[in-house]
Short mmCIF file of C-alpha atoms in Angstrom, two decimals:
data_model
loop_
_atom_site.label_atom_id
_atom_site.label_comp_id
_atom_site.label_asym_id
_atom_site.label_seq_id
_atom_site.Cartn_x
_atom_site.Cartn_y
_atom_site.Cartn_z
CA MET P 1 100.61 105.60 131.70
CA HIS P 2 99.92 105.03 128.03
CA HIS P 3 103.38 106.16 126.94
CA LEU P 4 104.77 103.15 128.84
CA VAL P 5 102.36 100.68 127.22
CA THR P 6 103.36 98.87 124.03
CA PRO P 7 101.14 100.46 121.33
CA TRP P 8 99.67 97.22 119.92
CA TYR P 9 98.59 96.26 123.45
CA LEU P 10 96.29 99.25 124.05
CA PRO P 11 93.20 97.59 122.48
CA PHE P 12 93.56 94.76 125.01
CA LEU P 13 93.22 97.21 127.89
CA LYS P 14 89.97 98.49 126.37
CA LEU P 15 88.78 94.92 125.92
CA TYR P 16 89.63 93.91 129.48
CA SER P 17 87.88 96.86 131.12
CA LYS P 18 85.58 99.42 129.53
CA GLN P 19 86.11 101.64 132.56
CA GLU P 20 89.79 102.50 132.98
CA PRO P 21 90.86 102.27 136.65
CA ASP P 22 92.16 105.85 136.91
CA PHE P 23 93.32 105.40 140.52
CA LEU P 24 96.22 103.37 139.07
CA LEU P 25 97.65 106.35 137.15
CA PRO P 26 99.79 107.89 139.95
CA PHE P 27 101.48 104.52 140.54
CA PHE P 28 103.04 104.67 137.08
CA GLU P 29 105.46 107.32 138.34
CA SER P 30 107.01 104.48 140.35
CA SER P 31 110.49 103.45 139.19
CA ALA P 32 109.76 99.81 140.08
CA LEU P 33 106.78 99.72 137.71
CA GLN P 34 108.49 101.77 134.99
CA ARG P 35 111.32 99.23 134.99
CA LEU P 36 108.84 96.52 133.95
CA ALA P 37 108.31 98.37 130.65
CA PHE P 38 111.86 97.20 129.83
CA VAL P 39 111.48 93.58 130.98
CA GLY P 40 110.03 91.41 128.23
CA GLN P 41 107.02 89.14 128.64
CA THR P 42 108.74 86.47 126.53
CA CYS P 43 111.51 85.83 129.08
CA GLY P 44 114.48 86.79 126.91
CA THR P 45 113.60 84.47 124.04
CA GLU P 46 113.08 87.50 121.78
CA TYR P 47 116.85 88.12 121.91
CA CYS P 48 117.76 84.85 120.15
CA LYS P 49 116.70 83.28 116.84
CA TYR P 50 114.48 80.48 118.13
CA TYR P 51 111.28 82.41 117.54
CA LYS P 52 110.21 84.94 114.95
CA TYR P 53 107.79 86.87 117.10
CA ARG P 54 105.06 88.78 115.34
CA LEU P 55 104.71 91.14 118.30
CA ILE P 56 106.60 91.77 121.56
CA HIS P 57 105.23 93.23 124.78
CA SER P 58 106.45 93.82 128.31
CA ARG P 59 105.85 92.68 131.88
CA LEU P 60 104.28 96.08 132.50
CA ASP P 61 101.74 95.47 129.72
CA HIS P 62 100.90 92.09 131.23
CA SER P 63 100.67 93.49 134.78
CA LEU P 64 98.36 96.30 133.72
CA GLY P 65 96.27 93.78 131.77
CA VAL P 66 95.91 91.56 134.83
CA ALA P 67 94.93 94.58 136.92
CA SER P 68 92.34 95.62 134.30
CA ILE P 69 90.77 92.15 134.25
CA ILE P 70 90.57 92.10 138.05
CA TRP P 71 89.00 95.58 138.07
CA HIS P 72 86.44 94.51 135.44
CA PHE P 73 85.29 91.55 137.53
CA THR P 74 85.64 92.91 141.07
CA GLN P 75 85.72 96.75 141.08
CA ASP P 76 88.03 96.29 144.08
CA PRO P 77 91.08 98.62 144.27
CA LYS P 78 93.01 96.31 146.62
CA GLN P 79 92.72 93.27 144.38
CA THR P 80 93.43 95.40 141.32
CA LEU P 81 96.62 96.84 142.83
CA ALA P 82 97.76 93.39 143.95
CA GLY P 83 97.42 92.31 140.33
CA LEU P 84 99.35 95.35 139.11
CA PHE P 85 102.23 94.57 141.46
CA HIS P 86 102.31 90.79 141.01
CA ASP P 87 105.36 90.71 138.67
CA ILE P 88 107.20 93.67 140.19
CA SER P 89 110.06 91.48 141.42
CA HIS P 90 110.80 89.66 138.17
CA THR P 91 114.46 89.63 137.18
CA VAL P 92 115.69 90.78 133.81
CA PHE P 93 114.53 88.21 131.22
CA SER P 94 111.74 87.39 133.67
CA HIS P 95 111.38 83.63 134.27
CA ALA P 96 115.02 83.09 133.30
CA GLY P 97 115.53 84.16 136.91
CA ASP P 98 113.65 81.04 138.05
CA PHE P 99 116.08 78.84 136.09
CA PHE P 100 118.98 80.76 137.67
CA LEU P 101 117.51 79.97 141.12
CA GLY P 102 116.81 76.30 140.32
CA ASP P 103 113.04 76.77 140.16
CA ALA P 104 112.33 75.63 136.59
CA LYS P 105 109.41 73.42 137.65
CA ASN P 106 107.39 76.03 139.56
CA HIS P 107 108.39 79.50 138.31
CA GLU P 108 107.63 81.02 141.72
CA SER P 109 111.02 82.17 143.00
CA SER P 110 110.77 85.37 140.93
CA GLU P 111 108.09 86.64 143.33
CA GLN P 112 110.17 86.44 146.51
CA TYR P 113 111.08 90.15 146.65
CA THR P 114 107.65 91.58 145.86
CA GLN P 115 107.06 93.05 149.33
CA GLU P 116 110.60 94.41 149.57
CA LEU P 117 110.40 96.23 146.24
CA ILE P 118 106.99 97.70 147.05
CA GLU P 119 108.19 98.85 150.49
CA GLN P 120 111.28 100.51 149.01
CA ASP P 121 109.34 102.48 146.40
CA GLU P 122 108.48 105.91 147.77
CA ILE P 123 105.76 106.64 145.20
CA ILE P 124 103.97 103.33 145.75
CA ARG P 125 104.04 103.87 149.52
CA LYS P 126 102.73 107.42 149.14
CA GLU P 127 99.91 106.49 146.78
CA LEU P 128 98.83 103.54 148.93
CA LYS P 129 98.65 105.92 151.88
CA ASN P 130 96.55 108.36 149.82
CA LEU P 131 94.11 105.51 149.10
CA ASN P 132 94.24 104.35 152.73
CA ILE P 133 95.28 100.85 151.61
CA PRO P 134 97.76 98.92 153.83
CA LEU P 135 100.75 97.45 152.00
CA GLU P 136 99.99 93.97 153.32
CA GLU P 137 96.70 93.99 151.39
CA VAL P 138 98.38 94.42 148.00
CA ASN P 139 101.74 92.65 148.34
CA ASP P 140 100.50 89.12 147.59
CA TYR P 141 98.00 88.62 144.80
CA THR P 142 97.61 84.93 145.65
CA ARG P 143 95.29 85.91 148.51
CA TYR P 144 92.68 86.94 145.93
CA PRO P 145 91.26 83.97 143.95
CA ILE P 146 90.19 86.10 140.97
CA ALA P 147 93.77 87.39 140.62
CA ASP P 148 95.52 84.05 141.20
CA ASN P 149 94.60 80.57 142.34
CA PRO P 150 96.06 77.06 142.13
CA GLY P 151 96.37 75.75 138.58
CA PRO P 152 94.66 74.57 136.48
CA GLN P 153 91.86 76.89 137.63
CA LEU P 154 91.25 80.07 135.63
CA SER P 155 92.58 83.31 137.12
CA ALA P 156 93.14 86.83 135.80
CA ASP P 157 96.87 86.16 135.46
CA ARG P 158 96.46 82.94 133.42
CA LEU P 159 93.65 84.46 131.38
CA GLU P 160 95.69 87.53 130.44
CA TYR P 161 98.82 85.79 129.20
CA THR P 162 96.78 83.16 127.36
CA LEU P 163 94.67 85.72 125.48
CA THR P 164 97.57 87.99 124.51
CA ASN P 165 99.64 85.02 123.37
CA LEU P 166 96.79 83.98 121.08
CA TYR P 167 97.08 87.36 119.41
CA ALA P 168 100.84 87.97 119.54
CA LEU P 169 102.12 84.44 118.85
CA ARG P 170 99.28 82.64 117.07
CA GLY P 171 97.65 85.43 115.07
CA VAL P 172 94.13 84.95 116.49
CA ASN P 173 92.24 88.18 115.78
CA LEU P 174 90.87 90.50 118.44
CA GLU P 175 87.24 89.74 117.52
CA GLU P 176 87.70 86.04 118.33
CA ILE P 177 89.49 86.89 121.57
CA LYS P 178 86.61 89.23 122.49
CA LYS P 179 84.14 86.36 122.03
CA ILE P 180 86.09 84.34 124.59
CA TYR P 181 86.38 87.23 127.04
CA ASP P 182 82.75 88.33 126.79
CA ASP P 183 81.60 84.81 127.66
CA LEU P 184 83.19 85.00 131.10
CA THR P 185 81.53 85.66 134.43
CA ILE P 186 82.21 85.11 138.14
CA LEU P 187 80.68 82.23 140.09
CA LYS P 188 81.64 80.07 143.08
CA ASN P 189 83.75 76.98 142.36
CA GLU P 190 83.93 73.62 144.16
CA LYS P 191 85.73 75.26 147.10
CA GLN P 192 83.05 77.96 147.29
CA GLU P 193 85.65 80.51 146.20
CA PRO P 194 85.03 83.02 143.40
CA GLU P 195 86.46 81.97 140.05
CA ILE P 196 86.21 83.24 136.46
CA TRP P 197 83.78 80.92 134.65
CA PHE P 198 82.54 80.31 131.12
CA GLN P 199 78.91 80.32 130.12
CA ASN P 200 79.56 78.51 126.82
CA PHE P 201 81.26 75.13 126.30
CA GLU P 202 82.80 76.01 122.92
CA GLN P 203 84.56 79.12 124.23
CA ALA P 204 85.82 77.22 127.27
CA LYS P 205 87.16 74.43 125.06
CA LEU P 206 88.93 76.97 122.84
CA LEU P 207 90.69 78.54 125.82
CA GLY P 208 91.54 75.21 127.44
CA GLU P 209 93.09 73.78 124.28
CA TYR P 210 94.88 77.03 123.47
CA SER P 211 96.40 77.05 126.96
CA ILE P 212 98.00 73.67 126.20
CA LYS P 213 99.24 74.80 122.78
CA ASN P 214 100.73 77.96 124.30
CA CYS P 215 102.69 75.98 126.87
CA GLU P 216 103.88 73.32 124.43
CA GLY P 217 104.84 75.88 121.80
CA CYS P 218 106.30 78.48 124.13
CA TYR P 219 106.62 78.16 127.91
CA SER P 220 107.77 74.53 128.18
CA SER P 221 109.12 74.04 124.65
CA TYR P 222 112.71 72.88 124.15
CA GLU P 223 113.47 76.30 122.70
CA SER P 224 112.16 78.27 125.68
CA VAL P 225 113.60 75.93 128.31
CA SER P 226 117.10 75.92 126.80
CA ALA P 227 117.00 79.69 126.20
CA MET P 228 115.94 80.55 129.75
CA ALA P 229 118.37 78.04 131.25
CA PHE P 230 121.24 79.51 129.23
CA LEU P 231 120.33 83.02 130.36
CA GLY P 232 120.39 81.68 133.92
CA GLU P 233 123.99 80.54 133.29
CA LEU P 234 124.75 84.03 131.99
CA PHE P 235 123.45 85.45 135.29
CA LYS P 236 125.69 83.08 137.28
CA LYS P 237 128.76 83.99 135.24
CA ALA P 238 128.09 87.74 135.53
CA ILE P 239 127.69 87.41 139.31
CA THR P 240 130.83 85.26 139.65
CA LYS P 241 132.77 87.93 137.77
CA LYS P 242 131.29 90.58 140.11
CA LEU P 243 129.84 92.46 137.17
CA VAL P 244 126.45 92.39 138.91
CA THR P 245 125.05 91.18 142.20
CA HIS P 246 122.10 88.87 142.64
CA LYS P 247 119.97 91.82 143.77
CA ASP P 248 120.92 93.85 140.68
CA LEU P 249 118.89 91.43 138.56
CA TYR P 250 115.72 92.82 140.21
CA TYR P 251 116.60 96.47 139.61
CA LEU P 252 118.23 96.57 136.17
CA THR P 253 116.32 96.81 132.90
CA GLU P 254 117.18 94.37 130.13
CA PRO P 255 118.99 97.02 128.01
CA GLU P 256 121.05 98.01 131.07
CA PHE P 257 122.01 94.40 131.80
CA ILE P 258 122.94 93.71 128.17
CA LYS P 259 125.10 96.85 128.13
CA LEU P 260 126.99 95.64 131.22
CA LEU P 261 127.91 92.40 129.46
CA GLU P 262 130.00 94.37 126.98
CA LYS P 263 132.54 95.03 129.76
CA ASP P 264 133.71 91.41 129.78
CA PRO P 265 134.96 89.40 126.74
CA GLU P 266 133.68 86.03 127.98
CA LEU P 267 130.23 87.41 128.75
CA THR P 268 130.20 89.17 125.39
CA ALA P 269 130.98 85.84 123.71
CA MET P 270 128.13 84.15 125.60
CA ARG P 271 125.81 86.98 124.63
CA ASN P 272 126.82 86.67 120.97
CA PHE P 273 126.28 82.90 121.05
CA TYR P 274 122.82 83.46 122.51
CA LYS P 275 121.91 86.10 119.89
CA ASN P 276 122.53 83.51 117.16
CA LEU P 277 120.98 80.57 118.98
CA GLU P 278 118.58 78.77 116.63
CA SER P 279 119.17 75.03 117.03
CA TYR P 280 119.71 72.31 119.63
CA LYS P 281 120.08 68.55 119.96
CA ILE P 282 118.10 66.15 122.11
CA SER P 283 119.30 63.19 124.20
CA ARG P 284 117.10 60.80 126.16
CA TYR P 285 120.03 60.08 128.50
CA TYR P 286 122.70 62.19 130.14
CA PRO P 287 124.92 62.98 127.17
CA LYS P 288 128.68 62.44 127.19
CA THR P 289 129.64 65.92 126.06
CA ASN P 290 131.45 69.01 127.26
CA LYS P 291 128.78 71.21 125.70
CA TYR P 292 126.07 72.90 127.71
CA PHE P 293 122.89 70.90 128.26
CA VAL P 294 119.82 71.18 130.45
CA SER P 295 116.86 69.00 131.48
CA SER P 296 113.71 69.53 129.42
CA LEU P 297 111.56 69.43 132.56
CA SER P 298 109.86 72.75 133.20
CA LYS P 299 106.56 74.06 134.50
CA ARG P 300 103.72 72.48 132.50
CA ARG P 301 100.84 74.92 132.33
CA TYR P 302 97.25 74.44 131.22
CA ILE P 303 93.79 75.75 132.13
CA ASP P 304 90.80 73.54 132.98
CA PRO P 305 88.01 76.14 133.13
CA LEU P 306 84.63 75.82 134.78
CA ILE P 307 81.50 75.94 132.63
CA ALA P 308 77.93 76.66 133.65
CA THR P 309 75.73 73.88 132.16
CA THR P 310 72.12 72.77 132.50
CA GLU P 311 73.40 69.74 134.46
CA GLY P 312 75.32 71.93 136.87
CA ASN P 313 78.69 73.66 136.87
CA GLN P 314 81.47 71.42 135.57
CA ARG P 315 85.11 71.55 134.57
CA LEU P 316 86.04 71.25 130.91
CA SER P 317 87.90 68.02 131.75
CA THR P 318 84.62 66.33 132.75
CA LEU P 319 82.94 67.34 129.48
CA SER P 320 85.64 66.93 126.82
CA PRO P 321 87.58 63.66 126.34
CA GLU P 322 89.48 65.39 123.53
CA PHE P 323 90.74 68.07 125.93
CA CYS P 324 91.76 65.39 128.45
CA GLU P 325 93.72 63.50 125.80
CA LYS P 326 95.65 66.62 124.84
CA ARG P 327 96.20 67.55 128.50
CA ASP P 328 97.52 64.10 129.41
CA TYR P 329 99.90 64.02 126.46
CA HIS P 330 101.16 67.46 127.47
CA LEU P 331 101.72 66.50 131.11
CA LYS P 332 103.31 63.09 130.44
CA ARG P 333 106.06 64.19 128.08
CA LYS P 334 109.23 62.47 129.29
CA GLU P 335 112.39 64.15 130.45
CA GLU P 336 115.12 64.65 127.87
CA ARG P 337 118.34 66.68 127.71
CA ILE P 338 118.57 69.70 125.46
CA ILE P 339 122.13 70.19 124.19
CA LEU P 340 123.44 73.54 122.94
CA ASP P 341 126.58 73.95 120.86
CA HIS P 342 128.41 75.92 123.55
CA ILE P 343 131.12 75.04 126.07
CA LEU P 344 130.78 76.90 129.36
#
């Protein structure tokens, strides 16, 4: 397993769970999981010049991290495996596939083939049988509130990508991240469902505000939105030219897909434009241009964690006007058009 994990990420696995869930090891012989080691967590934005990433990691790293967090809090193999498999049907360049499918606002279409990919994988089927776990109990992590729940609640998935982004993108050290993680516990929320909670207001406020910064600076930024949208156009063009099929996007690795683009001059030109992409223009209205542009509207993420207080258990939003102000500004950003210097 460890040879598939990005080296800098290994300390996170030790942080997330002191006891390694060894029953996961045989599943890493699965081709579907091994593929995720070659699908980036940063959704293809590492291939252009928008960001100068300090560190890069994969969807497999993230998936194993989510599984480790779930195991730490639940000690439940079914929930842990559901977390491990939750991104198994991401396309190359990950959420760029959502833009390709017209799902920029929700980022959920990438999960539509999860059951199919698990069913087709002989090793996953065999190992589930060895553990006497039915496929239908691990093919949808949204059934387990610790693994995933409606935003802006805190789940293992949101917690994992927020913490690793603090380290990889913002340079927050592992000791500070450990303080946040060690403050967490499991309690019942307003719906009487289990949720990951904070015991300390300051740590909750740190995570809540960082979740907004991460989305504004990465997931829903003009750079990320225009990059993922352009990669979605690259998918469409490659499919139109019959270089790949829609389904191929769920089976290829990113290096394999990039290599295929070299077979076509137009796709090679688009790829070269993307490699050098480092600027854009903004228009409040639909621009009169023949250059490629896309709406700035995308999924707006943030976390509003629960906190155990002497006055009862409350959400951060009820305790911090400063957090609410930042959240509202984040959510109310108006739609604009992001224009790239490329003619499709």
